[in-house]
Amino acid sequence: MVRWLSRFFFYLDRYFISRRSLPPLNDVGLLCFRKLVYEEINVHAREAVISLINQERKGEQIDRALLKNVLAIFVDIGMGNMECYVNDFEAELLSDTAGYYTRKASNWIQEDSCLEYMIKQLMSKVSQQLLEKEHSGCYALLREDKVLHFYDFLIQHVTSKGIDIVNQAEDAANSRKVCCFSRTILVTFYEDCQCRD
């Protein structure tokens, strides 16, 4: 709306306002929007945006264009600086994100074994709690001699993958030999037929 009004009153803005040393219509419009609308709804808008982001984290489809437009308001309202975006949105988003991943890490510690958790490659600040986990932590693996089982499984897996790669290479080489042999037979047959004619 501010852009539309600025275009509509372009002549007035360019000549009359500049001669009187008044602020441009665009700035006045944004200040009015900030005071009358933004200050009333920014908390609700922020909560709605963070809710959308959390829905996407859960795998749900969201309207990304809407999200982008709402975030643009947080940026535009700063009129050239990112103060409103940082203070009114980013700080809360970072806090919510930290809480989300803290909860997620806590759930993984409770539900997963040491190996499963390590595969998920989480941050090291919870690693001590995971290592000391009573039934599946590293101490439990050592105490119950399960480390050798993990080691055997790892060796089996690597060996199996290596054998698969070698077999694939041999199959490819054999198919090339068969093609060469078949080609040789066909060429010989063709030359033999040529000689008979």
Coordinates of N, CA, C and O in Angstrom, one line a residue, residues 14-197:
R14 N 8.1 14.2 -4.8 CA 9.4 14.6 -5.4 C 9.7 16.1 -5.3 O 10.8 16.5 -5.0
Y15 N 8.7 16.9 -5.5 CA 8.9 18.3 -5.6 C 8.4 19.1 -4.3 O 9.2 19.8 -3.7
F16 N 7.2 18.9 -3.9 CA 6.7 19.7 -2.8 C 7.3 19.3 -1.5 O 7.8 20.1 -0.7
I17 N 7.4 18.0 -1.2 CA 7.9 17.5 0.1 C 9.4 17.8 0.2 O 9.9 18.2 1.3
S18 N 10.1 17.5 -0.9 CA 11.6 17.7 -0.8 C 11.9 19.2 -0.6 O 12.9 19.5 0.1
R19 N 11.1 20.1 -1.2 CA 11.4 21.6 -1.0 C 11.1 22.0 0.4 O 11.7 23.0 0.9
R20 N 10.2 21.3 1.1 CA 9.9 21.7 2.5 C 10.7 20.9 3.5 O 10.5 21.0 4.7
S21 N 11.6 20.1 3.0 CA 12.5 19.3 3.9 C 11.7 18.4 4.8 O 12.0 18.2 6.0
L22 N 10.6 17.8 4.3 CA 9.8 16.9 5.0 C 10.2 15.4 4.7 O 10.8 15.2 3.7
P23 N 10.0 14.5 5.6 CA 10.3 13.1 5.3 C 9.5 12.6 4.1 O 8.4 13.0 3.9
P24 N 10.1 11.7 3.3 CA 9.4 11.2 2.1 C 8.2 10.4 2.5 O 8.1 9.8 3.6
L25 N 7.2 10.3 1.6 CA 6.0 9.6 1.9 C 6.2 8.1 2.2 O 5.5 7.6 3.0
N26 N 7.2 7.5 1.5 CA 7.5 6.1 1.8 C 7.9 5.9 3.3 O 7.4 5.0 3.9
D27 N 8.7 6.8 3.8 CA 9.1 6.7 5.2 C 8.0 6.9 6.2 O 7.8 6.2 7.2
V28 N 7.2 7.9 5.8 CA 6.0 8.2 6.7 C 5.0 7.1 6.7 O 4.5 6.7 7.7
G29 N 4.8 6.5 5.5 CA 3.9 5.4 5.4 C 4.4 4.2 6.2 O 3.6 3.5 6.9
L30 N 5.7 3.9 6.1 CA 6.2 2.7 6.9 C 6.2 3.0 8.4 O 5.9 2.1 9.2
L31 N 6.4 4.3 8.8 CA 6.3 4.6 10.2 C 4.9 4.4 10.7 O 4.7 3.9 11.8
C32 N 3.9 4.9 9.9 CA 2.5 4.7 10.3 C 2.2 3.2 10.4 O 1.5 2.8 11.3
F33 N 2.6 2.4 9.4 CA 2.3 1.0 9.4 C 3.0 0.4 10.7 O 2.3 -0.5 11.3
R34 N 4.2 0.8 11.0 CA 4.9 0.2 12.1 C 4.1 0.5 13.4 O 3.9 -0.3 14.3
K35 N 3.7 1.8 13.5 CA 3.0 2.2 14.8 C 1.6 1.6 14.9 O 1.2 1.1 16.0
L36 N 0.8 1.6 13.8 CA -0.6 1.3 13.9 C -0.8 -0.2 13.6 O -1.8 -0.8 14.2
V37 N 0.0 -0.9 12.9 CA -0.3 -2.3 12.6 C 0.8 -3.2 13.2 O 0.5 -4.1 13.9
Y38 N 2.1 -3.0 12.8 CA 3.2 -3.9 13.2 C 3.3 -4.1 14.7 O 3.4 -5.2 15.1
E39 N 3.2 -3.0 15.4 CA 3.4 -3.1 16.9 C 2.2 -3.9 17.5 O 2.4 -4.4 18.6
E40 N 1.1 -3.9 16.8 CA -0.1 -4.6 17.3 C 0.0 -6.1 17.0 O -0.5 -7.0 17.8
I41 N 0.6 -6.5 15.9 CA 0.5 -7.9 15.4 C 1.8 -8.6 15.3 O 1.9 -9.8 15.1
N42 N 3.0 -7.9 15.6 CA 4.3 -8.6 15.4 C 4.5 -9.9 16.2 O 5.0 -10.8 15.8
V43 N 4.0 -9.8 17.5 CA 4.1 -11.0 18.3 C 3.3 -12.2 17.8 O 3.8 -13.3 17.7
H44 N 2.1 -11.9 17.3 CA 1.2 -13.0 16.7 C 1.8 -13.5 15.4 O 1.8 -14.7 15.1
A45 N 2.4 -12.6 14.6 CA 3.0 -13.0 13.3 C 4.2 -13.8 13.6 O 4.4 -14.8 12.9
R46 N 5.0 -13.4 14.6 CA 6.2 -14.2 14.9 C 5.8 -15.6 15.4 O 6.4 -16.6 14.9
E47 N 4.8 -15.7 16.2 CA 4.4 -17.0 16.7 C 3.9 -17.9 15.6 O 4.1 -19.1 15.5
A48 N 3.1 -17.3 14.6 CA 2.6 -18.0 13.5 C 3.7 -18.5 12.6 O 3.7 -19.6 12.1
V49 N 4.8 -17.7 12.4 CA 5.9 -18.1 11.5 C 6.7 -19.2 12.2 O 7.0 -20.2 11.5
I50 N 6.9 -19.1 13.5 CA 7.6 -20.2 14.2 C 6.8 -21.5 14.2 O 7.4 -22.6 14.0
S51 N 5.5 -21.3 14.3 CA 4.6 -22.5 14.2 C 4.8 -23.2 12.8 O 4.8 -24.4 12.7
L52 N 4.8 -22.4 11.8 CA 5.0 -22.9 10.4 C 6.3 -23.6 10.3 O 6.4 -24.7 9.7
I53 N 7.3 -23.0 10.8 CA 8.7 -23.6 10.7 C 8.7 -25.0 11.5 O 9.2 -26.0 11.0
N54 N 8.0 -25.0 12.6 CA 8.0 -26.3 13.4 C 7.2 -27.3 12.6 O 7.5 -28.5 12.7
Q55 N 6.1 -26.9 11.9 CA 5.3 -27.9 11.1 C 6.2 -28.5 10.0 O 6.2 -29.7 9.8
E56 N 7.0 -27.6 9.4 CA 7.9 -28.1 8.4 C 9.0 -29.1 8.9 O 9.3 -30.0 8.3
R57 N 9.4 -28.8 10.1 CA 10.4 -29.7 10.8 C 9.8 -31.1 11.0 O 10.5 -32.1 11.0
K58 N 8.5 -31.1 11.2 CA 7.8 -32.4 11.4 C 7.5 -33.1 10.1 O 6.9 -34.2 10.1
G59 N 7.9 -32.5 9.0 CA 7.6 -33.1 7.7 C 6.4 -32.6 7.0 O 6.0 -33.1 5.9
E60 N 5.6 -31.7 7.5 CA 4.4 -31.2 6.9 C 4.7 -30.2 5.8 O 5.7 -29.5 5.9
Q61 N 3.8 -30.1 4.9 CA 3.9 -29.1 3.8 C 3.4 -27.8 4.3 O 2.4 -27.7 5.0
I62 N 4.2 -26.7 4.0 CA 3.7 -25.4 4.4 C 3.8 -24.4 3.2 O 4.4 -24.8 2.2
D63 N 3.1 -23.3 3.4 CA 3.1 -22.3 2.3 C 4.4 -21.4 2.4 O 4.4 -20.5 3.2
R64 N 5.4 -21.8 1.7 CA 6.7 -21.1 1.8 C 6.6 -19.6 1.3 O 7.3 -18.8 1.8
A65 N 5.8 -19.4 0.3 CA 5.6 -18.0 -0.2 C 5.0 -17.1 0.9 O 5.5 -16.0 1.1
L66 N 4.1 -17.6 1.6 CA 3.5 -16.8 2.7 C 4.6 -16.6 3.8 O 4.7 -15.4 4.3
L67 N 5.3 -17.6 4.1 CA 6.4 -17.5 5.1 C 7.4 -16.4 4.6 O 7.8 -15.5 5.4
K68 N 7.8 -16.4 3.4 CA 8.7 -15.4 2.8 C 8.2 -14.0 2.9 O 8.9 -13.1 3.3
N69 N 6.9 -13.9 2.6 CA 6.3 -12.5 2.6 C 6.2 -12.0 4.0 O 6.4 -10.8 4.3
V70 N 5.8 -12.8 5.0 CA 5.8 -12.4 6.4 C 7.1 -12.0 6.9 O 7.3 -10.9 7.6
L71 N 8.2 -12.8 6.6 CA 9.5 -12.4 7.0 C 10.0 -11.1 6.3 O 10.7 -10.4 6.9
A72 N 9.5 -10.9 5.1 CA 9.9 -9.6 4.4 C 9.4 -8.4 5.2 O 10.0 -7.4 5.2
I73 N 8.2 -8.6 5.8 CA 7.7 -7.5 6.6 C 8.6 -7.1 7.8 O 8.9 -6.0 8.1
F74 N 9.1 -8.2 8.5 CA 10.1 -7.9 9.6 C 11.3 -7.2 9.1 O 11.9 -6.4 9.8
V75 N 11.7 -7.5 7.8 CA 12.9 -6.8 7.3 C 12.6 -5.4 6.8 O 13.3 -4.4 7.2
D76 N 11.5 -5.3 6.1 CA 11.1 -4.0 5.5 C 10.8 -2.9 6.6 O 11.1 -1.7 6.4
I77 N 10.2 -3.4 7.7 CA 9.8 -2.4 8.7 C 11.0 -1.7 9.3 O 10.9 -0.7 9.9
G78 N 12.2 -2.3 9.2 CA 13.4 -1.7 9.7 C 13.9 -0.6 8.9 O 14.8 0.1 9.3
M79 N 13.3 -0.4 7.7 CA 13.7 0.7 6.8 C 15.2 0.8 6.6 O 15.8 1.9 6.9
G80 N 15.8 -0.3 6.2 CA 17.2 -0.2 5.9 C 18.1 -0.9 6.9 O 19.3 -1.1 6.6
N81 N 17.6 -1.2 8.1 CA 18.5 -1.9 9.0 C 17.7 -3.2 9.5 O 16.5 -3.3 9.3
M82 N 18.4 -4.1 10.1 CA 17.8 -5.4 10.4 C 17.3 -5.5 11.9 O 17.1 -6.5 12.4
E83 N 17.2 -4.3 12.5 CA 17.0 -4.3 14.0 C 15.6 -5.0 14.3 O 15.6 -5.8 15.3
C84 N 14.6 -4.7 13.6 CA 13.3 -5.3 13.9 C 13.3 -6.8 13.6 O 12.8 -7.6 14.4
Y85 N 13.9 -7.2 12.6 CA 14.0 -8.6 12.3 C 14.8 -9.3 13.4 O 14.3 -10.4 13.9
V86 N 15.9 -8.8 13.8 CA 16.8 -9.4 14.8 C 16.1 -9.5 16.1 O 16.0 -10.5 16.8
N87 N 15.5 -8.3 16.6 CA 14.9 -8.2 17.9 C 13.6 -8.9 18.0 O 13.2 -9.5 19.0
D88 N 12.7 -8.6 17.0 CA 11.4 -9.1 17.1 C 11.1 -10.5 16.6 O 10.1 -11.1 16.9
F89 N 12.1 -11.0 15.7 CA 11.9 -12.3 15.2 C 13.0 -13.3 15.4 O 12.9 -14.4 16.0
E90 N 14.2 -12.9 15.0 CA 15.4 -13.8 15.0 C 15.7 -14.3 16.4 O 16.0 -15.5 16.6
A91 N 15.7 -13.5 17.4 CA 16.0 -13.9 18.7 C 15.1 -15.0 19.2 O 15.5 -16.0 19.8
E92 N 13.8 -14.8 19.0 CA 12.8 -15.9 19.4 C 13.0 -17.1 18.6 O 12.8 -18.2 19.1
L93 N 13.3 -17.0 17.3 CA 13.4 -18.2 16.4 C 14.6 -19.0 16.9 O 14.6 -20.2 17.0
L94 N 15.7 -18.3 17.2 CA 16.9 -19.0 17.7 C 16.7 -19.7 19.0 O 17.1 -20.9 19.2
S95 N 15.9 -19.1 19.9 CA 15.6 -19.7 21.2 C 14.7 -20.9 21.0 O 14.9 -21.9 21.6
D96 N 13.7 -20.8 20.1 CA 12.8 -21.9 19.8 C 13.6 -23.0 19.2 O 13.3 -24.2 19.5
T97 N 14.5 -22.7 18.2 CA 15.2 -23.8 17.6 C 16.1 -24.5 18.5 O 16.2 -25.7 18.5
A98 N 16.8 -23.8 19.5 CA 17.6 -24.4 20.5 C 16.8 -25.3 21.3 O 17.2 -26.5 21.6
G99 N 15.6 -24.9 21.7 CA 14.7 -25.7 22.5 C 14.2 -26.9 21.8 O 14.2 -28.0 22.4
Y100 N 13.9 -26.8 20.5 CA 13.5 -27.9 19.7 C 14.6 -29.0 19.6 O 14.3 -30.2 19.8
Y101 N 15.8 -28.6 19.3 CA 16.9 -29.6 19.2 C 17.3 -30.1 20.6 O 17.7 -31.3 20.6
T102 N 17.1 -29.4 21.6 CA 17.4 -29.9 22.9 C 16.4 -31.0 23.3 O 16.8 -32.1 23.8
R103 N 15.1 -30.7 23.0 CA 14.1 -31.8 23.2 C 14.3 -33.0 22.4 O 14.2 -34.1 22.8
K104 N 14.7 -32.8 21.1 CA 14.9 -33.9 20.2 C 16.1 -34.7 20.7 O 16.0 -36.0 20.7
A105 N 17.2 -34.1 21.1 CA 18.4 -34.8 21.6 C 18.0 -35.6 22.8 O 18.4 -36.7 23.0
S106 N 17.2 -35.0 23.7 CA 16.8 -35.7 25.0 C 16.0 -36.9 24.6 O 16.2 -38.0 25.3
N107 N 15.1 -36.8 23.7 CA 14.3 -38.0 23.3 C 15.2 -39.1 22.7 O 15.0 -40.3 23.0
W108 N 16.1 -38.7 21.9 CA 17.0 -39.7 21.2 C 17.9 -40.4 22.3 O 18.1 -41.6 22.2
I109 N 18.3 -39.6 23.3 CA 19.1 -40.3 24.4 C 18.2 -41.3 25.1 O 18.7 -42.4 25.5
Q110 N 17.0 -41.0 25.3 CA 16.1 -42.0 26.0 C 15.7 -43.2 25.2 O 15.6 -44.3 25.7
E111 N 15.5 -43.0 23.9 CA 15.0 -44.0 23.0 C 16.1 -44.8 22.3 O 15.8 -46.0 22.0
D112 N 17.2 -44.2 22.0 CA 18.2 -44.9 21.1 C 19.3 -45.5 21.9 O 19.7 -45.1 23.0
S113 N 19.9 -46.5 21.3 CA 21.2 -47.1 21.9 C 22.3 -46.2 21.5 O 22.2 -45.2 20.7
C114 N 23.5 -46.5 22.1 CA 24.6 -45.6 21.9 C 25.0 -45.6 20.4 O 25.2 -44.5 19.8
L115 N 24.9 -46.7 19.7 CA 25.3 -46.8 18.3 C 24.3 -46.0 17.4 O 24.7 -45.2 16.6
E116 N 23.0 -46.1 17.7 CA 22.0 -45.4 16.9 C 22.1 -43.9 17.1 O 22.0 -43.1 16.2
Y117 N 22.4 -43.5 18.3 CA 22.6 -42.1 18.6 C 23.9 -41.5 17.9 O 23.8 -40.5 17.4
M118 N 24.9 -42.3 18.0 CA 26.2 -41.9 17.3 C 26.0 -41.7 15.8 O 26.5 -40.8 15.2
I119 N 25.2 -42.6 15.2 CA 24.9 -42.5 13.8 C 24.2 -41.2 13.5 O 24.4 -40.6 12.4
K120 N 23.3 -40.7 14.4 CA 22.6 -39.5 14.1 C 23.5 -38.2 14.3 O 23.1 -37.1 14.0
Q121 N 24.7 -38.4 14.8 CA 25.8 -37.4 14.9 C 25.3 -36.1 15.6 O 25.2 -35.0 15.0
L122 N 24.9 -36.3 16.8 CA 24.4 -35.1 17.6 C 25.6 -34.4 18.2 O 26.7 -34.9 18.2
M123 N 25.3 -33.3 18.8 CA 26.4 -32.5 19.4 C 27.0 -33.1 20.6 O 26.3 -33.9 21.3
S124 N 28.2 -32.8 20.9 CA 29.0 -33.5 21.9 C 28.5 -33.1 23.4 O 28.9 -33.8 24.3
K125 N 27.7 -32.1 23.5 CA 27.4 -31.6 24.9 C 26.6 -32.6 25.7 O 26.5 -32.6 26.9
V126 N 25.9 -33.6 24.9 CA 25.1 -34.6 25.6 C 25.8 -35.9 25.6 O 25.2 -36.9 26.0
S127 N 27.0 -36.0 25.0 CA 27.7 -37.3 24.8 C 28.0 -38.0 26.1 O 27.9 -39.2 26.2
Q128 N 28.3 -37.3 27.2 CA 28.6 -37.9 28.5 C 27.4 -38.6 29.0 O 27.5 -39.8 29.5
Q129 N 26.3 -38.0 28.9 CA 25.0 -38.7 29.4 C 24.8 -39.9 28.6 O 24.3 -40.9 29.1
L130 N 25.0 -39.9 27.3 CA 24.8 -41.0 26.4 C 25.8 -42.1 26.7 O 25.4 -43.3 26.8
L131 N 27.1 -41.8 26.9 CA 28.1 -42.8 27.2 C 27.8 -43.5 28.5 O 28.1 -44.7 28.6
E132 N 27.2 -42.9 29.4 CA 26.9 -43.5 30.7 C 25.5 -44.1 30.8 O 25.1 -44.6 31.9
K133 N 24.8 -44.2 29.7 CA 23.5 -44.8 29.7 C 23.5 -46.2 30.2 O 24.4 -47.0 29.7
E134 N 22.6 -46.6 31.1 CA 22.8 -47.8 31.9 C 22.8 -49.1 31.0 O 23.6 -49.9 31.2
H135 N 21.8 -49.2 30.1 CA 21.7 -50.5 29.3 C 22.4 -50.5 28.0 O 22.6 -51.6 27.5
S136 N 22.7 -49.4 27.4 CA 23.2 -49.4 26.0 C 24.4 -48.4 25.8 O 24.8 -48.2 24.7
G137 N 24.9 -47.8 26.9 CA 26.0 -46.9 26.7 C 27.3 -47.6 26.5 O 27.3 -48.8 26.5
C138 N 28.3 -46.9 26.3 CA 29.7 -47.5 26.1 C 30.1 -48.3 27.2 O 30.7 -49.4 27.0
Y139 N 29.8 -47.8 28.5 CA 30.2 -48.6 29.6 C 29.5 -50.0 29.6 O 30.1 -51.0 29.9
A140 N 28.2 -50.0 29.2 CA 27.5 -51.2 29.2 C 28.0 -52.1 28.1 O 28.2 -53.4 28.3
L141 N 28.4 -51.6 26.9 CA 29.0 -52.4 25.9 C 30.3 -53.0 26.3 O 30.6 -54.2 26.1
L142 N 31.1 -52.2 27.1 CA 32.4 -52.8 27.6 C 32.1 -53.8 28.6 O 32.8 -54.9 28.6
R143 N 31.2 -53.5 29.6 CA 30.9 -54.4 30.7 C 30.4 -55.8 30.2 O 30.8 -56.8 30.7
E144 N 29.6 -55.8 29.2 CA 28.9 -57.0 28.7 C 29.7 -57.6 27.5 O 29.1 -58.5 26.8
D145 N 30.9 -57.1 27.2 CA 31.7 -57.6 26.1 C 30.9 -57.6 24.8 O 31.1 -58.4 23.9
K146 N 30.1 -56.6 24.6 CA 29.4 -56.4 23.3 C 30.2 -55.7 22.3 O 29.8 -55.6 21.1
V147 N 31.3 -55.1 22.7 CA 32.1 -54.3 21.7 C 32.6 -55.3 20.6 O 32.6 -54.9 19.5
L148 N 33.0 -56.5 21.0 CA 33.4 -57.5 20.0 C 32.4 -57.8 19.0 O 32.6 -58.0 17.8
H149 N 31.1 -57.9 19.4 CA 30.0 -58.1 18.5 C 29.9 -57.0 17.5 O 29.7 -57.2 16.3
F150 N 30.0 -55.7 18.0 CA 29.9 -54.6 17.1 C 31.1 -54.6 16.1 O 31.0 -54.4 14.9
Y151 N 32.3 -55.0 16.7 CA 33.5 -55.1 15.8 C 33.3 -56.1 14.8 O 33.6 -55.9 13.6
D152 N 32.8 -57.3 15.1 CA 32.5 -58.4 14.2 C 31.5 -58.0 13.1 O 31.7 -58.3 11.9
F153 N 30.5 -57.3 13.6 CA 29.5 -56.8 12.6 C 30.1 -55.8 11.6 O 29.8 -55.9 10.4
L154 N 30.9 -55.0 12.1 CA 31.5 -54.0 11.2 C 32.5 -54.6 10.2 O 32.4 -54.3 9.0
I155 N 33.3 -55.6 10.7 CA 34.2 -56.3 9.8 C 33.3 -57.1 8.7 O 33.7 -57.1 7.5
Q156 N 32.3 -57.8 9.2 CA 31.4 -58.5 8.2 C 30.8 -57.6 7.2 O 30.8 -57.9 6.0
H157 N 30.4 -56.4 7.6 CA 29.8 -55.4 6.7 C 30.8 -54.9 5.7 O 30.5 -54.9 4.4
V158 N 32.0 -54.6 6.1 CA 33.0 -54.1 5.2 C 33.4 -55.2 4.2 O 33.6 -54.9 3.0
T159 N 33.6 -56.4 4.8 CA 34.0 -57.5 3.9 C 33.0 -57.8 2.8 O 33.3 -58.0 1.7
S160 N 31.7 -57.8 3.3 CA 30.6 -58.0 2.3 C 30.5 -57.0 1.2 O 30.4 -57.3 0.0
K161 N 30.7 -55.7 1.6 CA 30.7 -54.7 0.6 C 31.9 -54.8 -0.3 O 31.8 -54.6 -1.6
G162 N 33.0 -55.1 0.2 CA 34.2 -55.3 -0.6 C 34.1 -56.4 -1.6 O 34.4 -56.3 -2.8
I163 N 33.5 -57.6 -1.2 CA 33.3 -58.7 -2.1 C 32.3 -58.3 -3.2 O 32.5 -58.7 -4.4
D164 N 31.2 -57.6 -2.8 CA 30.3 -57.1 -3.8 C 31.0 -56.3 -4.9 O 30.7 -56.4 -6.1
I165 N 31.8 -55.4 -4.5 CA 32.5 -54.5 -5.5 C 33.4 -55.3 -6.4 O 33.4 -55.2 -7.6
V166 N 34.2 -56.3 -5.8 CA 35.0 -57.2 -6.6 C 34.2 -58.0 -7.6 O 34.6 -58.1 -8.8
N167 N 33.1 -58.6 -7.1 CA 32.2 -59.4 -8.0 C 31.7 -58.5 -9.1 O 31.6 -59.0 -10.3
Q168 N 31.3 -57.3 -8.9 CA 30.8 -56.4 -9.9 C 31.8 -56.1 -10.9 O 31.6 -56.1 -12.1
A169 N 33.1 -55.9 -10.5 CA 34.2 -55.7 -11.4 C 34.5 -56.9 -12.3 O 34.7 -56.8 -13.5
E170 N 34.4 -58.1 -11.6 CA 34.6 -59.3 -12.4 C 33.5 -59.6 -13.4 O 33.8 -60.0 -14.6
D171 N 32.3 -59.3 -13.0 CA 31.2 -59.5 -13.9 C 31.3 -58.5 -15.1 O 31.1 -58.9 -16.3
A172 N 31.7 -57.3 -14.9 CA 31.9 -56.3 -16.0 C 33.0 -56.8 -16.9 O 32.9 -56.7 -18.1
A173 N 34.1 -57.3 -16.3 CA 35.2 -57.8 -17.1 C 34.8 -59.0 -18.0 O 35.1 -59.1 -19.1
N174 N 34.1 -60.0 -17.3 CA 33.6 -61.1 -18.1 C 32.7 -60.8 -19.2 O 32.7 -61.4 -20.3
S175 N 31.8 -59.8 -19.0 CA 30.8 -59.5 -20.0 C 31.6 -58.8 -21.2 O 31.2 -59.0 -22.3
R176 N 32.7 -58.1 -20.9 CA 33.5 -57.5 -22.0 C 34.2 -58.6 -22.7 O 34.3 -58.6 -24.0
K177 N 34.7 -59.7 -22.0 CA 35.3 -60.8 -22.7 C 34.3 -61.6 -23.6 O 34.6 -61.9 -24.7
V178 N 33.1 -61.8 -23.1 CA 32.1 -62.4 -23.9 C 31.8 -61.6 -25.1 O 31.6 -62.2 -26.2
C179 N 31.7 -60.3 -25.0 CA 31.4 -59.4 -26.1 C 32.5 -59.5 -27.2 O 32.3 -59.7 -28.4
C180 N 33.8 -59.5 -26.7 CA 34.9 -59.6 -27.6 C 34.9 -61.0 -28.3 O 35.2 -61.1 -29.5
F181 N 34.6 -62.1 -27.5 CA 34.6 -63.4 -28.1 C 33.5 -63.5 -29.1 O 33.7 -64.1 -30.2
S182 N 32.3 -63.0 -28.8 CA 31.2 -63.0 -29.7 C 31.5 -62.3 -31.0 O 31.2 -62.7 -32.1
R183 N 32.1 -61.1 -30.8 CA 32.5 -60.3 -32.0 C 33.5 -61.0 -32.8 O 33.4 -61.0 -34.1
T184 N 34.5 -61.7 -32.2 CA 35.5 -62.5 -33.0 C 34.8 -63.6 -33.8 O 35.1 -63.8 -34.9
I185 N 33.9 -64.3 -33.2 CA 33.2 -65.4 -33.9 C 32.4 -64.8 -35.1 O 32.4 -65.3 -36.2
L186 N 31.7 -63.7 -34.8 CA 30.9 -63.1 -35.9 C 31.8 -62.6 -37.1 O 31.5 -62.8 -38.2
V187 N 32.9 -62.0 -36.7 CA 33.9 -61.5 -37.8 C 34.4 -62.7 -38.5 O 34.5 -62.7 -39.8
T188 N 34.8 -63.8 -37.8 CA 35.3 -65.0 -38.5 C 34.3 -65.6 -39.4 O 34.6 -66.0 -40.5
F189 N 33.0 -65.7 -38.9 CA 32.0 -66.2 -39.7 C 31.7 -65.4 -40.9 O 31.6 -65.9 -42.0
Y190 N 31.7 -64.1 -40.8 CA 31.5 -63.2 -41.9 C 32.6 -63.3 -42.9 O 32.4 -63.4 -44.1
E191 N 33.9 -63.4 -42.5 CA 35.0 -63.5 -43.4 C 35.0 -64.9 -44.1 O 35.3 -65.0 -45.3
D192 N 34.6 -65.9 -43.3 CA 34.4 -67.2 -43.9 C 33.4 -67.2 -45.0 O 33.6 -67.8 -46.1
C193 N 32.3 -66.6 -44.8 CA 31.2 -66.5 -45.8 C 31.7 -65.7 -47.0 O 31.4 -66.1 -48.2
Q194 N 32.5 -64.7 -46.8 CA 33.0 -63.9 -47.9 C 33.9 -64.7 -48.8 O 33.9 -64.6 -50.0
C195 N 34.8 -65.6 -48.2 CA 35.7 -66.4 -48.9 C 35.0 -67.4 -49.8 O 35.4 -67.7 -50.9
R196 N 33.8 -67.9 -49.3 CA 33.1 -68.9 -50.0 C 32.4 -68.3 -51.3 O 32.2 -69.0 -52.2
D197 N 32.1 -67.1 -51.2 CA 31.4 -66.4 -52.3 C 32.5 -66.2 -53.4 O 32.4 -66.3 -54.5

